[in-house]
Tab-separated table of C-alpha atoms in Angstrom:
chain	number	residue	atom	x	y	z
A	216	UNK	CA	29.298	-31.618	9.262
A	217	UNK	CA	27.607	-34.070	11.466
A	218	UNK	CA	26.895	-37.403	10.903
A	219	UNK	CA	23.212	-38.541	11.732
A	220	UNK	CA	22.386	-41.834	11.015
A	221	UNK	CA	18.725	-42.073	11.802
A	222	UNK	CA	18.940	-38.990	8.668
A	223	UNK	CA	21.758	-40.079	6.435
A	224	UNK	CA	20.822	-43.932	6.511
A	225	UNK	CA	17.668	-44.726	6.429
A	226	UNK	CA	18.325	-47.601	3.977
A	227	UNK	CA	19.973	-49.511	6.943
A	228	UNK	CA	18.190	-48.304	9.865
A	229	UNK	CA	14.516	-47.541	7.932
A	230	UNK	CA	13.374	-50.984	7.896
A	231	UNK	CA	9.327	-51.468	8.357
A	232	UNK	CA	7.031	-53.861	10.471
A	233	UNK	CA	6.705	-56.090	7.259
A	234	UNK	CA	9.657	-58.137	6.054
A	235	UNK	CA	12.048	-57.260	3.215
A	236	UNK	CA	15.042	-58.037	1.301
A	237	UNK	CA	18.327	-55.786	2.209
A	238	UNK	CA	21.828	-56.072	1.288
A	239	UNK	CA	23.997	-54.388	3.980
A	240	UNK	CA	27.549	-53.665	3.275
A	241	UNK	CA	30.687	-54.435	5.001
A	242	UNK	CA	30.808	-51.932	8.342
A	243	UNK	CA	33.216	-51.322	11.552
A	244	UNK	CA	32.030	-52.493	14.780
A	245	UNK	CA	33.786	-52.199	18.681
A	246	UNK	CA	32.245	-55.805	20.233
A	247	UNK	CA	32.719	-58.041	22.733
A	248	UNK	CA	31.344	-61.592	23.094
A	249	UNK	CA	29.176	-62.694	26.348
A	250	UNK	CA	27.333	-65.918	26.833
A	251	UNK	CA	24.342	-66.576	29.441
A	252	UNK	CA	20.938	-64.614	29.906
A	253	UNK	CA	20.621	-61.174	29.046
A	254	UNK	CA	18.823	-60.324	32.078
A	255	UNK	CA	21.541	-60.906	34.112
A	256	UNK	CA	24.221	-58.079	35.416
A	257	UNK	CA	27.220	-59.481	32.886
A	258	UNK	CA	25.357	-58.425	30.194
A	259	UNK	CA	24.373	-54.400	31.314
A	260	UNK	CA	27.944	-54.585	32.484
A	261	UNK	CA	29.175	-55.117	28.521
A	262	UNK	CA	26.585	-53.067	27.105
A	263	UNK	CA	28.147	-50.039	29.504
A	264	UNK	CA	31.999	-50.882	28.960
A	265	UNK	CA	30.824	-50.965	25.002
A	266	UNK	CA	29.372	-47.448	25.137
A	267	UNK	CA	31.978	-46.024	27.666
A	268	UNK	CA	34.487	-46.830	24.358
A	269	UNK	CA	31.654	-45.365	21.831
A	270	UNK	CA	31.249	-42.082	23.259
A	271	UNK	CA	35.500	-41.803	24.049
A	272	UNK	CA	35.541	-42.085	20.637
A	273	UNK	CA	33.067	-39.885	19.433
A	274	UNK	CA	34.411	-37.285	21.818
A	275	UNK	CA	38.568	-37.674	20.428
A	276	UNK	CA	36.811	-36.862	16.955
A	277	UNK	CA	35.013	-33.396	18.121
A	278	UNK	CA	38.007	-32.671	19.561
A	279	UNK	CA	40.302	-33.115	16.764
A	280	UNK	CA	37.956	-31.495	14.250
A	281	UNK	CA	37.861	-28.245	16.470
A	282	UNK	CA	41.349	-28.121	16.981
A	283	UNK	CA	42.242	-29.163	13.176
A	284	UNK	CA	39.360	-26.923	11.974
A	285	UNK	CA	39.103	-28.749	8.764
A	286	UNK	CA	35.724	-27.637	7.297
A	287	UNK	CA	33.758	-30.116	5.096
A	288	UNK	CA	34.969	-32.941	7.202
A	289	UNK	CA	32.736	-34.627	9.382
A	290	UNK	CA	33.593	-33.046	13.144
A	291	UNK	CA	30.676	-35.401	14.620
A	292	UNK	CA	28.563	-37.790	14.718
A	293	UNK	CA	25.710	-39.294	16.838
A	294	UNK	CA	26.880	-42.634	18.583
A	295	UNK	CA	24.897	-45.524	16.636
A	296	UNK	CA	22.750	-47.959	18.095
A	297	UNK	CA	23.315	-51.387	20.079
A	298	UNK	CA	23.432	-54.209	17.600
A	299	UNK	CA	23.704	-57.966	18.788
A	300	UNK	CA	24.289	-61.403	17.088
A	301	UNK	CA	22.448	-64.427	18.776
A	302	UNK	CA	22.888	-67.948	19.002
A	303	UNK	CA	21.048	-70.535	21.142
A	304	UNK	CA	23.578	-73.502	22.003
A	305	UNK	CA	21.959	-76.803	22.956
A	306	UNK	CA	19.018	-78.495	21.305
A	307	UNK	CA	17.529	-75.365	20.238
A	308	UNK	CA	13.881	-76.802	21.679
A	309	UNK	CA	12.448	-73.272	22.716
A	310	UNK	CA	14.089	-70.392	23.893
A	311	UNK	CA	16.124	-71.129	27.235
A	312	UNK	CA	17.987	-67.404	27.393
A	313	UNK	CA	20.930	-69.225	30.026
A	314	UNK	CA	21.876	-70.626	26.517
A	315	UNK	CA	22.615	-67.850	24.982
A	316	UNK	CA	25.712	-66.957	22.517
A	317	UNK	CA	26.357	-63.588	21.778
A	318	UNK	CA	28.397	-60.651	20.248
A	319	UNK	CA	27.499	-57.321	21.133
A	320	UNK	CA	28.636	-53.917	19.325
A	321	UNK	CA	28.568	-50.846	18.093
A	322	UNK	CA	28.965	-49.786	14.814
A	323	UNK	CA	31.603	-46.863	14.170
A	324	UNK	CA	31.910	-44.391	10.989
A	325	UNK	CA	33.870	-45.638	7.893
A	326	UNK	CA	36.466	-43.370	8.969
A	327	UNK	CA	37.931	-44.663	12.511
A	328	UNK	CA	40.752	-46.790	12.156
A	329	UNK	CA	41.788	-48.904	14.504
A	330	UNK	CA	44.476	-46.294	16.190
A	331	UNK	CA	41.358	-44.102	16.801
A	332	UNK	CA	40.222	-46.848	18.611
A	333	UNK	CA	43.028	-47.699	20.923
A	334	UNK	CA	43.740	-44.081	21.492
A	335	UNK	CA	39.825	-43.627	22.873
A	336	UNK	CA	40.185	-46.980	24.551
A	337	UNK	CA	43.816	-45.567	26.605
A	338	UNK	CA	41.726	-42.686	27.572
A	339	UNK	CA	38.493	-44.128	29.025
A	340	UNK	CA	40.372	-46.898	31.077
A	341	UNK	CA	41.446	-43.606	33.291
A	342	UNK	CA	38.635	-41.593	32.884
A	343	UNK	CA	36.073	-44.522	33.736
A	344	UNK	CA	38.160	-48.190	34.810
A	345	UNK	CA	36.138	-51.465	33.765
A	346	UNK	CA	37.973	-54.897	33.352
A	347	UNK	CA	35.908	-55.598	30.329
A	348	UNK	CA	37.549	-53.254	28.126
A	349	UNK	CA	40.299	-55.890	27.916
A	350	UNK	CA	37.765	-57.937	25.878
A	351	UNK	CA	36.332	-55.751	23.430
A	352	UNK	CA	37.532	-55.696	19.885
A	353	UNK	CA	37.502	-53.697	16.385
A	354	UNK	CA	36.627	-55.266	13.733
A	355	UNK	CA	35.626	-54.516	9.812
A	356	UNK	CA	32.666	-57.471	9.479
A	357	UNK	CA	31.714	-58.402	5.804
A	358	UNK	CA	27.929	-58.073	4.356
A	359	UNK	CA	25.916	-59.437	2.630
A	360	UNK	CA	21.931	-60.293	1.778
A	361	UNK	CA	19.433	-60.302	4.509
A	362	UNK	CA	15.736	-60.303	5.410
A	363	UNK	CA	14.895	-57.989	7.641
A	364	UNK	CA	11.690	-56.608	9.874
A	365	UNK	CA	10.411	-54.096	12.170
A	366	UNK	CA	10.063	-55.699	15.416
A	367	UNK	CA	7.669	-53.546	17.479
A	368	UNK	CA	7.273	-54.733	21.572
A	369	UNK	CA	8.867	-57.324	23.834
A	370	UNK	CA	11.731	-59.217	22.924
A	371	UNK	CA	10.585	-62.403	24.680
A	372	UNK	CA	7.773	-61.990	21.371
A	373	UNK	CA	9.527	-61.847	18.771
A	374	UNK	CA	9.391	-65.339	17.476
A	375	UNK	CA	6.318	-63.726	16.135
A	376	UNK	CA	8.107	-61.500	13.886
A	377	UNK	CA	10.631	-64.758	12.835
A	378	UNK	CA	7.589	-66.878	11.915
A	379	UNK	CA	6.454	-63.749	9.545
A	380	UNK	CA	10.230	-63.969	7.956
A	381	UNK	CA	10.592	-67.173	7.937
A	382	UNK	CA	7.086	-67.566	5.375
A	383	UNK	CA	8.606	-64.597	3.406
A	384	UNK	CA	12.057	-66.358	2.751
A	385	UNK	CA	9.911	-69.474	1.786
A	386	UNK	CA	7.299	-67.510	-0.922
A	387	UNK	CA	10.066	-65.367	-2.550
A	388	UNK	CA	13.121	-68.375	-3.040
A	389	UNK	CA	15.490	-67.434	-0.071
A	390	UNK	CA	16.840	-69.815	2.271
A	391	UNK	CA	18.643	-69.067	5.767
A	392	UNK	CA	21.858	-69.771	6.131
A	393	UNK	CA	23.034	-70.383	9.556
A	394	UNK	CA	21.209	-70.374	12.547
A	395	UNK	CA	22.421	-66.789	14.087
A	396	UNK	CA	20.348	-63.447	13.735
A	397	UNK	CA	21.318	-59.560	14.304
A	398	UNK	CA	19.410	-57.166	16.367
A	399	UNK	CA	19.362	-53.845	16.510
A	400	UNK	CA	18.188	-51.893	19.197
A	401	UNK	CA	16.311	-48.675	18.124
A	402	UNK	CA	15.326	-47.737	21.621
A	403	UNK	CA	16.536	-48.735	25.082
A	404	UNK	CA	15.152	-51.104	27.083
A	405	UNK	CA	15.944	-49.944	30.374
A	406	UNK	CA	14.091	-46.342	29.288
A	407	UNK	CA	11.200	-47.636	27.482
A	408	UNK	CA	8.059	-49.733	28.475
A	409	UNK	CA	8.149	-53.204	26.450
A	410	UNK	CA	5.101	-52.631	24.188
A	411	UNK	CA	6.929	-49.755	22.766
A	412	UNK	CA	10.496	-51.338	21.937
A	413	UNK	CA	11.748	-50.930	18.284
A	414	UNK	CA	14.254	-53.672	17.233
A	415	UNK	CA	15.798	-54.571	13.689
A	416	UNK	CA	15.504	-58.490	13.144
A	417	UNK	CA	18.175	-59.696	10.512
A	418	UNK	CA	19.501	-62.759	9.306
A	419	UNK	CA	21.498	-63.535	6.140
A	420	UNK	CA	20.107	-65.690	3.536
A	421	UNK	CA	20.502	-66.995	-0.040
A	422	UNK	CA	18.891	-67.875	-3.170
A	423	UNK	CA	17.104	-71.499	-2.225
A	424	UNK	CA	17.608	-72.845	-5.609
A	425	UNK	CA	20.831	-71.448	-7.132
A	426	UNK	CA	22.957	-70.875	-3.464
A	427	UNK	CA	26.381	-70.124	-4.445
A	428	UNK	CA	26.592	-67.167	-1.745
A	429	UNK	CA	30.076	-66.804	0.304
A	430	UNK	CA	30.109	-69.000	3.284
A	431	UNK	CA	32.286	-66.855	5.220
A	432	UNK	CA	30.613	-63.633	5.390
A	433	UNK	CA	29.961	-63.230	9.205
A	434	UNK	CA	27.523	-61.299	11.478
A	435	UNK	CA	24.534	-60.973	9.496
A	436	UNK	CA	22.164	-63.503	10.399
């Protein structure tokens, strides 16, 4: 069987050009952190090292699977999107992208461990040598409740989208709480014209008049 997540979870990666409410569960990610403007060469350069690792690991399962034969297993899967978590240091007075603080990842199936990981990880520093690999991690991140939207076009516009969550949190008793958000990116930038970009926009919230949601939960918003 193959895992397709544009298929199999369309609760997570369905969301529509209209906010909403979504509780996402606890996932595994590969990430690595960068700072600075994502324009600039460090960042393509972590976004490659980050998918180098993705697709050594997808490839050490199909191999496995055909060897093992182990029918009704999943044997593959299709690599899932870029996700990022952003945070503007500084006075936060406009968006000044040299700023920038940032985790970047990928999120793997329930089922790779962490000795999956290393094992792909041994393999692609031969097969394809980047210093950055040295940085990246694997990591189980906790959920929890978001708002989420449907981002359609540039990035540099969607504070658009924000303002449109931002009024929905405030009519339906939800409250932000901390001043990160989480992308994901449904499409590539460097293969699609800006007016066409699809993006996830989600940050983590809680009930505005009863709180009382875990302050550690990380990564989602």
């Amino acid at each position: 069987m193959k895992l397709e997540w544009r298929k199999q979870e369309k609760a997570l990666y369905g969301a529509k050009t209209r906010p909403a409410l979504i509780h996402v569960p606890g996932q595994k990610f590969i990430m690595v952190k960068g700072v600075g403007n994502p324009n600039h060469p460090d960042f393509s350069d972590r976004v490659s090292a980050l998918f180098s690792l993705a697709y050594a690991i997808k490839m050490n399962v199909k191999t496995a699977a055909l060897q093992e034969e182990t029918p009704g297993e999943i044997q593959d899967y299709a690599v899932y999107p870029l996700e990022g978590v952003w945070r503007q240091n500084g006075d936060g007075k406009g968006l000044v992208k040299e700023n920038l603080d940032y985790t970047i990842m990928i999120r793997q199936p329930d089922f790779v461990t962490e000795e999956m990981v290393k094992a792909a990880l041994e393999r692609v520093k031969v097969k394809a040598p980047n210093p950055l690999y040295e940085e990246i991690g694997f990591r189980c991140l906790q959920g929890g409740t978001c708002i989420e939207m449907l981002h359609l076009g540039s990035y540099d516009s969607e504070p658009d989208s924000f303002a449109k969550m931002d009024q929905f949190a405030k009519e339906n008793g939800w409250e932000r709480v901390s001043d990160c958000h989480r992308e994901i990116y449904l499409n590539s930038a460097a293969r699609t014209k800006p007016d066409n970009l699809k993006t996830i926009l989600r940050y983590k919230v809680k009930e505005s008049l009863r709180g009382g949601f875990e302050e550690n939960t990380v990564f989602r918003g």
